[in-house]
Amino acid sequence: MASIHKAWQRSGSSLDGAMVWVRFINLEACPDGFATEVTRATNTQNSVETRDFVALDPQQDRLRTELVLSLKKTYAIKRGEPVPSPENGCTVVDATIALACASREPSLAVLAKSKVGSLWESTEKTPYRTLFNPTVGPYRVWRCVEVMRNVDLALSDLKKKLDGRPRSVCLQGNRLVLHLVFRELDLQRIDDAEYDWSSQLRRVPELTEKALSSLVEHVDDVYTSSYVTSLFKNITKCRDLVQRVRDDWPKESDIEKPDVRTDRRFFRN
């Protein structure tokens, strides 16, 4: 199409008798995902990224429509589409990272930080289908993105009070912190349009500081010799850190105890 357009710009009349080669492929009785695989295989000569195949998934079109109708939010899927302002919408990259970190599986948060494209490697199987499937609705997507943005904002403020290794943990461990915050939020009614989600968002700044403080402590205690950037790309070590941080936090039966406080020793006054 680009070549045709260029030729038309040079001399529109020269295209009057032009012929274009077109190929039709009958998908009748083909297995699921065959059309996507054909598209992938026949575009190796172009600059095609994994994200381009995500745009072919009907679930993405469904979410785009539902986000507009339910929440009046714009959902940018394809590369090159205008990125909506934070208050007006989000991109499929935002949604993927937020949903990955909201999963109870820490490995998805690690991939969201180190190699987000791997979450789209195949739109026909996990981990993609774990994040995007018919059960995932517009409220879940948008509210997870809201939590991610609030955690990022809180970490940006905390970063100003840190230096050295704690600051590196704040920067490189941001998605693990987000995962830990999600684990503490009540997600039972995240899909309920009538639920007051602001009650959960108000908890985010305190939970973010609490998660970061504990994470810094365990990184220093257990992984003293580990390079911070590499540490947060290691799924096994990140699973261990998540468990250690969660073991530090009070269980539901202990929540009302008055002596539970955030450890602030890593933050400068």
mmCIF file of C-alpha atoms in Angstrom, residues 8 17 26 47 51 62 80 111 117 119 122 124 131 135 141 145 163-164 218 221 228-230 232 263-264:
data_model
loop_
_atom_site.group_PDB
_atom_site.id
_atom_site.type_symbol
_atom_site.label_atom_id
_atom_site.label_comp_id
_atom_site.label_asym_id
_atom_site.label_seq_id
_atom_site.Cartn_x
_atom_site.Cartn_y
_atom_site.Cartn_z
ATOM 1 C CA TRP A 8 0.085 7.925 -6.961
ATOM 2 C CA GLY A 17 -4.245 0.515 -15.525
ATOM 3 C CA ASN A 26 -10.032 -19.742 3.093
ATOM 4 C CA SER A 47 8.981 -4.442 10.781
ATOM 5 C CA ARG A 51 2.358 -6.074 19.875
ATOM 6 C CA ARG A 62 -14.055 -6.068 22.913
ATOM 7 C CA GLY A 80 1.207 4.442 16.164
ATOM 8 C CA LEU A 111 8.166 -10.359 33.025
ATOM 9 C CA GLY A 117 6.756 -8.424 25.022
ATOM 10 C CA LEU A 119 3.559 -11.652 27.743
ATOM 11 C CA SER A 122 1.365 -16.051 21.720
ATOM 12 C CA GLU A 124 -3.455 -18.283 21.879
ATOM 13 C CA LEU A 131 -4.307 -11.690 31.307
ATOM 14 C CA THR A 135 -13.716 -12.962 31.985
ATOM 15 C CA VAL A 141 -8.541 -3.269 33.316
ATOM 16 C CA VAL A 145 -4.223 0.668 35.603
ATOM 17 C CA ASP A 163 19.849 7.107 47.746
ATOM 18 C CA GLY A 164 22.247 4.244 47.094
ATOM 19 C CA HIS A 218 15.146 -8.253 52.517
ATOM 20 C CA ASP A 221 19.663 -9.065 54.219
ATOM 21 C CA VAL A 228 19.862 -4.992 41.842
ATOM 22 C CA THR A 229 18.948 -4.767 38.150
ATOM 23 C CA SER A 230 19.615 -8.478 37.606
ATOM 24 C CA PHE A 232 14.532 -8.133 39.702
ATOM 25 C CA ASP A 263 9.178 0.487 58.991
ATOM 26 C CA ARG A 264 10.515 3.888 57.928
#
